[in-house]
Amino acid sequence: MNHPGDTVLLVEDDENDAMFIRRAFTRAGISNPLQWVSNGEQAVAYLAASPPFADRQQYPFPALILSDLKMPQMDGLQFLSWIHEHPQPKAPPVVVLTSSTAQTDVDEAFRRGAAGYMVKPIEIRELDRIVKTIADYWRLSVRPSRTP
Amino acid sequence: MTLSTAVTILVVNDREADLAAFEEALQPLGHRVLLAGSARDGLQLAAEHELALAIIDVRMPGMDGFEMVESLRNQPSHRELPVIFATALDVTPALEERVYALGAVDLVPLPVRPAMLRSKVAVFATLHRQSAQARAYADEVSRAATLEVHGEQERFRLLMDAVSDYALFFMDALGVVTEWTTSAERLLGYREADAVGRHVEFIFTATDRAHGAPQHEMEVATERGQSRDDRSHVRADGTELPVSGRLVALKDATEHVRGFAKIMRDASRERAVEESEARFRQIFESSNDGIWILDADSTIRMANRRIAEILGYDLAELIGSKKAKFAFPEDQSYLAKLFEERRAGKRESAIEVRFRHRDGHAVWTLLSARPLFRDGAFIGALDVFTDVTARRQAEARFRLFFESSAAGHALTDPATRRFLTVNRRFCEITGRSEQELLNLTFTEITHPAHRETDDARFSALYAGRTAEVRAEKRYVQPDGSARWVDVTSTIIRDPNGAPEVQLSVVQDITARKIVEAELAENRTRLRLAVEVADLGVFYHDGATGELVWSEQMKRLLGFSPDDQASVESFMGRIHPDDRKAVEETVGTLLQVRDRERESESDFRVVVPGEGTRWLKASAVSQPRENLDGTSTFHVVGTLRDISAQKAFEAELQRQIAQRTRELDDKSRQLEGFSYTIAHDLRAPLRAINGYADCAIEEIAPLGRPEVVQYLERIRAATRRLDALINDLLAYSRINQIEVASGSVDLAAAIDRVLRELQPEIERRHAKVTVHQPIPSALGEESIIEQVIINLVGNALKFTRPGQPPDIDISASDGNGKVRVAVTDRGIGIASEYHHKIFKVFERLESARAYPGTGIGLAIVARGMDRLGGKYGVRSEPGQGSTFWIELKRSEP
């Protein structure tokens, strides 16, 4: 998945956060395409190439999933479970990116197969560093940063 | 032929002088007198001679006169020998009786009175000679001889006439009077002319005649030579005269009875004496009093069995002894003086005299004495003794008892109710002297409240309706105070049954009354307390096995008041689930032991028809010493219905459980709420922060520095708000975390905390030094880390302006505790604020100068409270602060 074209799927119900993450990706120089769905159900649909995500050309199977926890309909933990219960040939790692610092959430996320757990910082500039760390770790394609 | 007129007379006497006197007195009669100095010699002489008469002394050494006569009577030739006893003793009726019982014809006193003796002896000598002559009559039938005989008879008759108390007459063989002497006339009153020629029957009483006495006498005399009789004969004037008579058969040589001679002696005085003697004897011997008769020199001549008993001697030892022998030496002169008073004719009645018992003890007697005179001469005294030793002793004992008695005793006169005698104790009880009391009535010292009932009681006592009166009452002392007494009164009555003396025994029971009053008061209090408390009470006596339940106890167990208490019926009521525990408790209480044991237990009872109720029993088992010294125990206890309390407790438990559940729910809701808040608050904060940042990015190139500045302030505000939310969450979480105490490696925890704080440490250019070693402590790891984060965070924040934080973390241990101190060199805190800084939102410095939410130290305090540890601060303004926490050390 260390291809610059590998898609990252962002599961995030908060438009603002989705926008800041996308901005952090840009500011961190990560060139991978970022697909955004706003809850677990849509994420499941995306993975299953169900409408409206039937077109794999337009909605490629993701190499990494970033998921929030607190979401309407199917939340992040349920989504993690779903993936766990529906093994994929090339299962993408799911990194939780949430504002919850509750230990129960941390423990539960890892129990359900989360590959990482990152807390959304209140200082938005911190988000740049977090996203970079994720990209580094998962060998996403990172361009030279515009900010040092 | 001339018949010799001389006869042989035997005189027996142990005293030479008496023998000589007899010989001299009898000599003129011309008879042959044989003298013997002892009874044995006398018997010897009697065996060798034909005797006409024996004169024998009564008292002789060895064989006495009586024994000698008995022996003589065994010799056929002397069976009818006339015997005259001589005695120097007083002629008492008893002696006379004995003498005549032996067939003696007379008793003469010694010393010898010659004239009297001679006249008496002459009679018997003549009688003897006549008998002998009568036997010779047939052989000597010559007239001369007959005349001689007649001459003899005449002389004899004359002799008889001279002896005043004898009478003599003759009869023929058929009993017809042939000769009637003057002596017979004098005695019986018939003149010679009236008597001669009549059958002797006329002098016999009708009764004797009817029994054939006249004929019987003659037959006996014919057969034996003579017959004796004691009977009354009829005198000429019709009166009867007691006589002692003797009929002598006058026989010829062929043993044919030619006639009879009758000699009789007036026995009227003798009979009278005999009768009074018999009466005297009877009184004398059967008397309960001791009696003795003394002669003129106070020798005891007669005594009865009773006096012998009183003095402890044999009767024979008393007779002949001097009275003085039975007196104590010191009493001799007194007794002698008494005896002299007898001599002077004085009588004595009922004086107390002491004698000496054979074994030496004193015998107290009540003596009545009278002098005895005969013919104006003092011959002795009659003393009558009543043994009062027992009475004297009883009196002495009574007196001792009376005076030393622990009870008060009083004798009162029932008529006047005045005191007659009181003892010392009675004086003490009444508070009065004996003299005072003797001037008072018992009514006067009795408390007025008792007088009326007293009157009724004593009236009943005097009237004999009750045998005794027993009462508790008060006596009033002279000072007006009252003493409680227990009085028992009885009455002693005179022979007519009238009350004579009232005897009262008095015990002072004031102390007892006080105790009783206190006891009654205590009982009342206890009863009220028990009633008020609605307590059932039970009592078990270990000695008797007695078990008592109060009525409330029975009600609580569902028994009726008539049901009997028993351990079995008690156990029968116990709820099956509680039975075993109650049985154990009861068993423990009933075990005899040497110390007190208390128990308290709650259990259920099932009362038929009423259901289950909860009871609480409290009991004390105590060892107890019985009156007889053995030890046992008793159990006292109470029983209380605690059903309501139990129901209340159960309800409380239920409510607590419910509240706890509700609280748990709320707590969980709150937790969820906190996260929701945190999450939902953070999203807009991030948005504000993020858009402000975006705006700065857009505006900065445009050269509007003040706008950039505003936007930066918006971002700072979002950071502070986020910090506040984080701390509140932490504070909330520290309350939520379940404390699972375990060993926590503090060094590792500090290390983790410093790593977490590393960005801030670097940002502030802080120097943090950890002084090893840091030991392990007991606690909950997550809480301990929270606490340390906040301590270090606090130290990082409150620094002097312009100075980077310089922090030391060290640990010390001792007494099983670990103390971790975090020391800064910051601004310090005035001591008056030390107690405030651990509270939520207490921040002393302005938010402007120092960052922080004001929750950090509150988290420290709360965390340490939850871990059961301690915390504190040492600080002075300008000197920096040392915050410390203390936990139990965990042993590796």
Coordinates of N, CA and C in Angstrom, one line a residue, chain B residues 171-336:
Chain B
M171 N -62.7 -69.3 180.7 CA -63.9 -70.0 180.1 C -63.7 -71.5 180.4
D172 N -64.8 -72.2 180.3 CA -64.6 -73.7 180.3 C -64.4 -74.2 178.9
A173 N -64.3 -75.4 178.8 CA -63.9 -76.0 177.5 C -65.0 -75.7 176.4
L174 N -66.2 -75.3 176.8 CA -67.2 -75.0 175.8 C -67.3 -73.5 175.5
G175 N -66.6 -72.8 176.2 CA -66.6 -71.3 176.0 C -67.5 -70.6 176.9
V176 N -67.9 -71.2 177.9 CA -68.8 -70.4 178.9 C -67.9 -69.8 179.9
V177 N -68.1 -68.5 180.1 CA -67.3 -67.8 181.0 C -67.4 -68.3 182.4
T178 N -66.3 -68.6 183.0 CA -66.3 -69.2 184.4 C -65.8 -68.2 185.4
E179 N -65.0 -67.3 185.0 CA -64.4 -66.3 185.9 C -64.2 -65.0 185.1
W180 N -64.6 -63.9 185.7 CA -64.6 -62.6 185.1 C -63.9 -61.6 186.0
T181 N -62.7 -61.2 185.6 CA -61.9 -60.4 186.5 C -62.2 -58.9 186.4
T182 N -61.7 -58.2 187.4 CA -62.0 -56.7 187.4 C -61.4 -56.0 186.2
S183 N -60.2 -56.6 185.8 CA -59.6 -56.0 184.6 C -60.5 -56.2 183.4
A184 N -61.2 -57.3 183.3 CA -62.1 -57.5 182.1 C -63.3 -56.6 182.2
E185 N -63.7 -56.4 183.5 CA -64.9 -55.5 183.6 C -64.5 -54.1 183.2
R186 N -63.3 -53.7 183.7 CA -62.8 -52.4 183.4 C -62.7 -52.1 181.9
L187 N -62.2 -53.2 181.2 CA -62.0 -53.0 179.7 C -63.3 -53.1 178.9
L188 N -64.1 -54.1 179.3 CA -65.3 -54.3 178.4 C -66.6 -53.8 179.1
G189 N -66.6 -53.5 180.3 CA -67.7 -52.8 180.9 C -68.8 -53.8 181.5
Y190 N -68.6 -55.1 181.3 CA -69.6 -56.1 181.9 C -69.1 -56.4 183.3
R191 N -70.1 -56.4 184.2 CA -69.8 -56.8 185.5 C -69.7 -58.3 185.6
E192 N -69.1 -58.8 186.7 CA -68.8 -60.2 186.8 C -70.2 -61.0 186.7
A193 N -71.2 -60.5 187.4 CA -72.5 -61.2 187.5 C -73.1 -61.3 186.1
D194 N -72.9 -60.3 185.2 CA -73.5 -60.3 183.9 C -72.7 -61.3 183.0
A195 N -71.4 -61.5 183.3 CA -70.6 -62.3 182.3 C -70.5 -63.8 182.7
V196 N -70.3 -64.1 183.9 CA -70.1 -65.5 184.2 C -71.3 -66.3 183.9
G197 N -71.1 -67.4 183.3 CA -72.2 -68.3 183.0 C -72.7 -68.1 181.5
R198 N -72.2 -67.1 180.9 CA -72.7 -66.8 179.5 C -71.6 -67.3 178.5
H199 N -72.0 -67.8 177.4 CA -71.1 -68.2 176.4 C -70.3 -66.9 175.9
V200 N -69.1 -67.1 175.7 CA -68.2 -65.9 175.4 C -68.7 -65.2 174.1
E201 N -69.5 -65.7 173.3 CA -70.0 -65.1 172.1 C -70.5 -63.6 172.3
F202 N -71.0 -63.4 173.5 CA -71.6 -62.0 173.7 C -70.6 -60.9 173.6
I203 N -69.3 -61.2 173.7 CA -68.4 -60.1 173.5 C -68.0 -59.9 172.0
F204 N -68.4 -60.8 171.2 CA -68.0 -60.8 169.8 C -69.0 -59.9 169.0
T205 N -68.6 -59.3 168.0 CA -69.5 -58.5 167.1 C -70.3 -59.5 166.3
A206 N -71.4 -59.0 165.8 CA -72.3 -59.8 165.0 C -71.6 -60.4 163.8
T207 N -70.8 -59.7 163.2 CA -70.0 -60.1 162.0 C -69.1 -61.3 162.4
D208 N -68.4 -61.1 163.5 CA -67.4 -62.2 163.9 C -68.2 -63.4 164.3
R209 N -69.3 -63.2 165.0 CA -70.1 -64.4 165.3 C -70.6 -65.1 164.1
A210 N -71.0 -64.3 163.1 CA -71.5 -64.9 161.9 C -70.4 -65.7 161.2
H211 N -69.2 -65.3 161.4 CA -68.1 -66.0 160.8 C -67.6 -67.1 161.7
G212 N -68.2 -67.3 162.8 CA -67.8 -68.4 163.7 C -66.5 -68.1 164.4
A213 N -66.2 -66.9 164.6 CA -64.9 -66.5 165.2 C -64.7 -67.1 166.6
P214 N -65.7 -67.0 167.5 CA -65.5 -67.6 168.8 C -65.1 -69.0 168.8
Q215 N -65.8 -69.8 168.0 CA -65.5 -71.2 167.9 C -64.1 -71.5 167.3
H216 N -63.8 -70.6 166.3 CA -62.5 -70.8 165.5 C -61.3 -70.5 166.5
E217 N -61.5 -69.5 167.3 CA -60.4 -69.2 168.2 C -60.1 -70.4 169.2
M218 N -61.2 -70.9 169.6 CA -61.0 -72.1 170.6 C -60.4 -73.3 169.9
E219 N -60.8 -73.5 168.7 CA -60.2 -74.6 167.9 C -58.7 -74.5 167.7
V220 N -58.4 -73.2 167.4 CA -56.9 -73.0 167.1 C -56.1 -73.2 168.4
A221 N -56.7 -72.6 169.5 CA -56.0 -72.7 170.8 C -55.9 -74.1 171.3
T222 N -57.0 -74.9 171.0 CA -57.0 -76.3 171.4 C -55.9 -77.0 170.6
E223 N -55.7 -76.7 169.4 CA -54.8 -77.4 168.6 C -53.3 -76.9 168.8
R224 N -53.2 -75.6 169.0 CA -51.8 -75.1 169.0 C -51.4 -74.6 170.4
G225 N -52.3 -74.7 171.4 CA -52.0 -74.2 172.7 C -52.6 -72.8 172.9
Q226 N -52.5 -72.0 171.9 CA -53.1 -70.6 172.0 C -53.4 -70.1 170.7
S227 N -54.2 -69.1 170.6 CA -54.5 -68.4 169.4 C -54.5 -66.9 169.6
R228 N -54.1 -66.2 168.6 CA -54.0 -64.7 168.8 C -55.0 -64.1 167.9
D229 N -55.5 -62.9 168.2 CA -56.4 -62.2 167.4 C -56.3 -60.8 167.6
D230 N -56.7 -60.0 166.6 CA -56.8 -58.6 166.7 C -58.2 -58.3 166.2
R231 N -59.0 -58.0 167.0 CA -60.4 -57.7 166.6 C -61.1 -56.8 167.6
S232 N -62.2 -56.3 167.1 CA -63.0 -55.4 168.1 C -64.0 -56.3 168.8
H233 N -64.2 -56.0 170.1 CA -65.2 -56.7 170.9 C -66.2 -55.7 171.3
V234 N -67.4 -56.3 171.6 CA -68.6 -55.4 171.9 C -68.6 -55.2 173.4
R235 N -68.6 -53.9 173.8 CA -68.6 -53.6 175.2 C -70.0 -53.5 175.7
A236 N -70.1 -53.4 177.0 CA -71.5 -53.4 177.6 C -72.3 -52.3 177.2
D237 N -71.7 -51.2 176.9 CA -72.5 -50.0 176.4 C -72.8 -50.1 174.9
G238 N -72.4 -51.2 174.3 CA -72.7 -51.4 172.8 C -71.6 -50.9 171.9
T239 N -70.6 -50.1 172.5 CA -69.5 -49.7 171.6 C -68.6 -50.8 171.3
E240 N -67.8 -50.6 170.3 CA -66.8 -51.6 170.0 C -65.4 -51.2 170.4
L241 N -64.6 -52.1 170.9 CA -63.3 -51.7 171.4 C -62.3 -52.6 170.6
P242 N -61.3 -51.9 169.9 CA -60.3 -52.7 169.3 C -59.4 -53.3 170.4
V243 N -59.2 -54.6 170.3 CA -58.3 -55.3 171.3 C -57.3 -56.2 170.6
S244 N -56.2 -56.4 171.2 CA -55.3 -57.4 170.8 C -55.4 -58.6 171.8
G245 N -55.9 -59.7 171.3 CA -56.2 -60.8 172.3 C -55.4 -62.1 172.1
R246 N -55.5 -62.9 173.1 CA -54.8 -64.2 173.1 C -55.6 -65.1 173.9
L247 N -55.9 -66.3 173.3 CA -56.7 -67.3 174.0 C -55.8 -68.5 174.3
V248 N -55.6 -68.8 175.5 CA -54.7 -69.9 175.9 C -55.6 -71.1 176.4
A249 N -55.2 -72.2 175.7 CA -56.0 -73.4 176.1 C -55.4 -74.0 177.4
L250 N -56.2 -74.3 178.4 CA -55.8 -74.9 179.6 C -56.0 -76.4 179.5
K251 N -54.9 -77.2 179.4 CA -55.0 -78.6 179.2 C -54.6 -79.4 180.4
D252 N -55.2 -80.6 180.6 CA -54.7 -81.5 181.7 C -53.6 -82.4 181.1
A253 N -53.2 -83.2 182.0 CA -52.0 -84.1 181.6 C -52.3 -84.9 180.4
T254 N -53.6 -85.2 180.1 CA -53.9 -86.1 179.0 C -54.2 -85.2 177.8
E255 N -53.8 -84.0 177.9 CA -53.9 -83.0 176.7 C -55.4 -82.7 176.5
H256 N -56.2 -83.0 177.5 CA -57.6 -82.6 177.3 C -57.8 -81.2 177.7
V257 N -58.5 -80.5 176.9 CA -58.7 -79.0 177.2 C -59.7 -78.9 178.4
R258 N -59.3 -78.3 179.4 CA -60.2 -78.1 180.6 C -60.9 -76.8 180.5
G259 N -60.3 -75.9 179.9 CA -60.9 -74.6 179.7 C -59.9 -73.6 179.0
F260 N -60.3 -72.3 179.0 CA -59.5 -71.3 178.3 C -59.3 -70.1 179.1
A261 N -58.1 -69.5 179.0 CA -57.9 -68.2 179.6 C -57.8 -67.2 178.4
K262 N -58.5 -66.0 178.6 CA -58.4 -65.0 177.5 C -57.7 -63.8 178.0
I263 N -56.7 -63.4 177.4 CA -56.0 -62.2 177.8 C -56.2 -61.2 176.7
M264 N -56.6 -60.0 177.0 CA -56.7 -59.0 175.9 C -56.2 -57.6 176.3
R265 N -55.7 -57.0 175.4 CA -55.1 -55.7 175.6 C -55.8 -54.6 174.8
D266 N -56.0 -53.5 175.4 CA -56.7 -52.4 174.7 C -55.8 -51.9 173.5
A267 N -56.3 -52.1 172.4 CA -55.5 -51.7 171.2 C -56.1 -50.5 170.4
S268 N -57.0 -49.8 171.1 CA -57.6 -48.7 170.4 C -56.6 -47.6 170.0
R269 N -55.7 -47.3 170.9 CA -54.8 -46.3 170.6 C -53.8 -46.8 169.5
E270 N -53.5 -48.0 169.7 CA -52.6 -48.7 168.7 C -53.2 -48.6 167.3
R271 N -54.5 -49.0 167.2 CA -55.2 -49.0 165.9 C -55.2 -47.6 165.3
A272 N -55.5 -46.6 166.2 CA -55.6 -45.2 165.7 C -54.2 -44.8 165.1
V273 N -53.2 -45.2 166.0 CA -51.9 -44.9 165.5 C -51.6 -45.6 164.2
E274 N -52.0 -46.9 164.1 CA -51.7 -47.6 162.9 C -52.3 -46.9 161.7
E275 N -53.6 -46.5 161.9 CA -54.3 -45.9 160.7 C -53.6 -44.6 160.3
S276 N -53.3 -43.8 161.3 CA -52.6 -42.5 161.0 C -51.2 -42.8 160.4
E277 N -50.6 -43.8 161.0 CA -49.3 -44.3 160.6 C -49.4 -44.7 159.1
A278 N -50.4 -45.4 158.8 CA -50.5 -45.9 157.4 C -50.7 -44.7 156.4
R279 N -51.5 -43.8 156.9 CA -51.7 -42.6 156.1 C -50.4 -41.8 155.9
F280 N -49.7 -41.6 157.1 CA -48.5 -40.9 157.1 C -47.5 -41.6 156.2
R281 N -47.4 -42.9 156.3 CA -46.5 -43.7 155.5 C -46.7 -43.4 154.0
Q282 N -48.0 -43.4 153.7 CA -48.3 -43.3 152.3 C -47.9 -41.9 151.8
I283 N -48.2 -40.9 152.6 CA -47.8 -39.6 152.2 C -46.3 -39.4 152.2
F284 N -45.7 -40.0 153.2 CA -44.3 -39.9 153.4 C -43.6 -40.5 152.2
E285 N -44.0 -41.7 151.8 CA -43.3 -42.4 150.8 C -43.6 -41.9 149.4
S286 N -44.9 -41.5 149.2 CA -45.3 -41.2 147.8 C -45.1 -39.7 147.6
S287 N -44.6 -39.0 148.6 CA -44.5 -37.5 148.4 C -43.4 -37.2 147.3
N288 N -43.7 -36.2 146.6 CA -42.7 -35.6 145.6 C -41.7 -34.8 146.3
D289 N -42.1 -34.5 147.6 CA -41.1 -33.7 148.3 C -40.3 -34.6 149.2
G290 N -39.1 -34.2 149.4 CA -38.2 -34.9 150.3 C -38.6 -34.7 151.8
I291 N -38.7 -35.7 152.6 CA -39.1 -35.5 154.0 C -38.1 -36.3 154.8
W292 N -37.7 -35.6 155.9 CA -36.9 -36.4 156.9 C -37.3 -35.9 158.3
I293 N -37.1 -36.8 159.2 CA -37.4 -36.5 160.6 C -36.1 -36.5 161.4
L294 N -35.8 -35.4 162.1 CA -34.6 -35.3 162.8 C -34.9 -35.5 164.3
D295 N -34.0 -36.1 165.0 CA -34.2 -36.1 166.4 C -33.6 -34.8 167.0
A296 N -33.6 -34.8 168.4 CA -33.3 -33.5 169.0 C -31.8 -33.0 168.8
D297 N -31.0 -34.0 168.4 CA -29.6 -33.5 168.1 C -29.3 -33.6 166.6
S298 N -30.4 -33.4 165.8 CA -30.4 -33.2 164.4 C -29.8 -34.5 163.7
T299 N -30.0 -35.7 164.3 CA -29.7 -36.9 163.6 C -30.9 -37.3 162.8
I300 N -30.7 -37.8 161.6 CA -31.9 -38.2 160.8 C -32.4 -39.5 161.3
R301 N -33.6 -39.6 161.7 CA -34.2 -40.8 162.2 C -35.1 -41.4 161.2
M302 N -35.6 -40.7 160.3 CA -36.5 -41.2 159.3 C -36.3 -40.3 158.0
A303 N -36.4 -41.0 156.9 CA -36.3 -40.2 155.7 C -37.0 -40.9 154.6
N304 N -37.6 -40.2 153.6 CA -38.2 -40.9 152.5 C -37.3 -41.0 151.3
R305 N -37.8 -41.8 150.4 CA -37.0 -42.1 149.2 C -36.7 -40.8 148.4
R306 N -37.6 -39.9 148.4 CA -37.4 -38.7 147.6 C -36.2 -37.8 148.1
I307 N -36.1 -37.7 149.4 CA -34.9 -36.9 149.9 C -33.6 -37.6 149.6
A308 N -33.7 -39.0 149.6 CA -32.5 -39.7 149.3 C -32.1 -39.4 147.8
E309 N -33.1 -39.4 147.0 CA -32.9 -39.1 145.6 C -32.3 -37.7 145.4
I310 N -32.9 -36.8 146.1 CA -32.5 -35.4 146.0 C -31.0 -35.2 146.3
L311 N -30.6 -35.9 147.4 CA -29.3 -35.8 147.8 C -28.3 -36.8 147.2
G312 N -28.9 -37.8 146.5 CA -28.0 -38.7 145.8 C -27.5 -39.8 146.7
Y313 N -28.1 -40.1 147.8 CA -27.7 -41.2 148.7 C -28.7 -42.3 148.8
D314 N -28.2 -43.4 149.4 CA -29.2 -44.5 149.7 C -29.9 -44.1 150.9
L315 N -31.1 -44.6 151.0 CA -32.0 -44.3 152.2 C -31.2 -44.7 153.5
A316 N -30.6 -45.9 153.5 CA -30.0 -46.4 154.7 C -28.8 -45.5 155.1
E317 N -28.2 -44.8 154.1 CA -27.1 -44.0 154.4 C -27.6 -42.7 155.1
L318 N -28.8 -42.3 154.9 CA -29.3 -41.1 155.5 C -29.7 -41.4 156.9
I319 N -30.4 -42.5 157.2 CA -30.9 -42.8 158.5 C -29.7 -42.9 159.5
G320 N -29.8 -42.2 160.6 CA -28.7 -42.2 161.6 C -27.6 -41.2 161.3
S321 N -27.6 -40.6 160.1 CA -26.6 -39.6 159.9 C -27.0 -38.2 160.4
K322 N -26.0 -37.4 160.7 CA -26.3 -36.0 161.1 C -26.7 -35.2 159.9
K323 N -27.6 -34.3 160.0 CA -28.1 -33.5 158.9 C -26.9 -32.7 158.3
A324 N -25.9 -32.4 159.2 CA -24.8 -31.5 158.8 C -24.0 -32.2 157.7
K325 N -24.1 -33.6 157.7 CA -23.3 -34.3 156.7 C -23.7 -33.9 155.2
F326 N -24.9 -33.3 155.1 CA -25.3 -33.0 153.7 C -25.3 -31.5 153.4
A327 N -24.6 -30.8 154.2 CA -24.5 -29.4 154.0 C -23.1 -29.0 153.6
F328 N -23.0 -27.9 152.9 CA -21.7 -27.3 152.5 C -21.1 -26.7 153.8
P329 N -19.8 -26.8 153.9 CA -19.2 -26.3 155.2 C -19.6 -24.8 155.5
E330 N -19.7 -24.0 154.4 CA -20.0 -22.6 154.7 C -21.5 -22.4 155.1
D331 N -22.3 -23.5 154.9 CA -23.7 -23.4 155.3 C -24.0 -23.9 156.7
Q332 N -23.0 -24.5 157.3 CA -23.2 -25.3 158.5 C -23.8 -24.4 159.6
S333 N -23.2 -23.2 159.8 CA -23.7 -22.3 160.9 C -25.1 -21.9 160.7
Y334 N -25.4 -21.6 159.4 CA -26.7 -21.1 159.1 C -27.8 -22.2 159.4
L335 N -27.4 -23.5 158.9 CA -28.4 -24.6 159.2 C -28.5 -24.9 160.7
A336 N -27.4 -24.7 161.4 CA -27.4 -24.9 162.8 C -28.4 -23.9 163.5

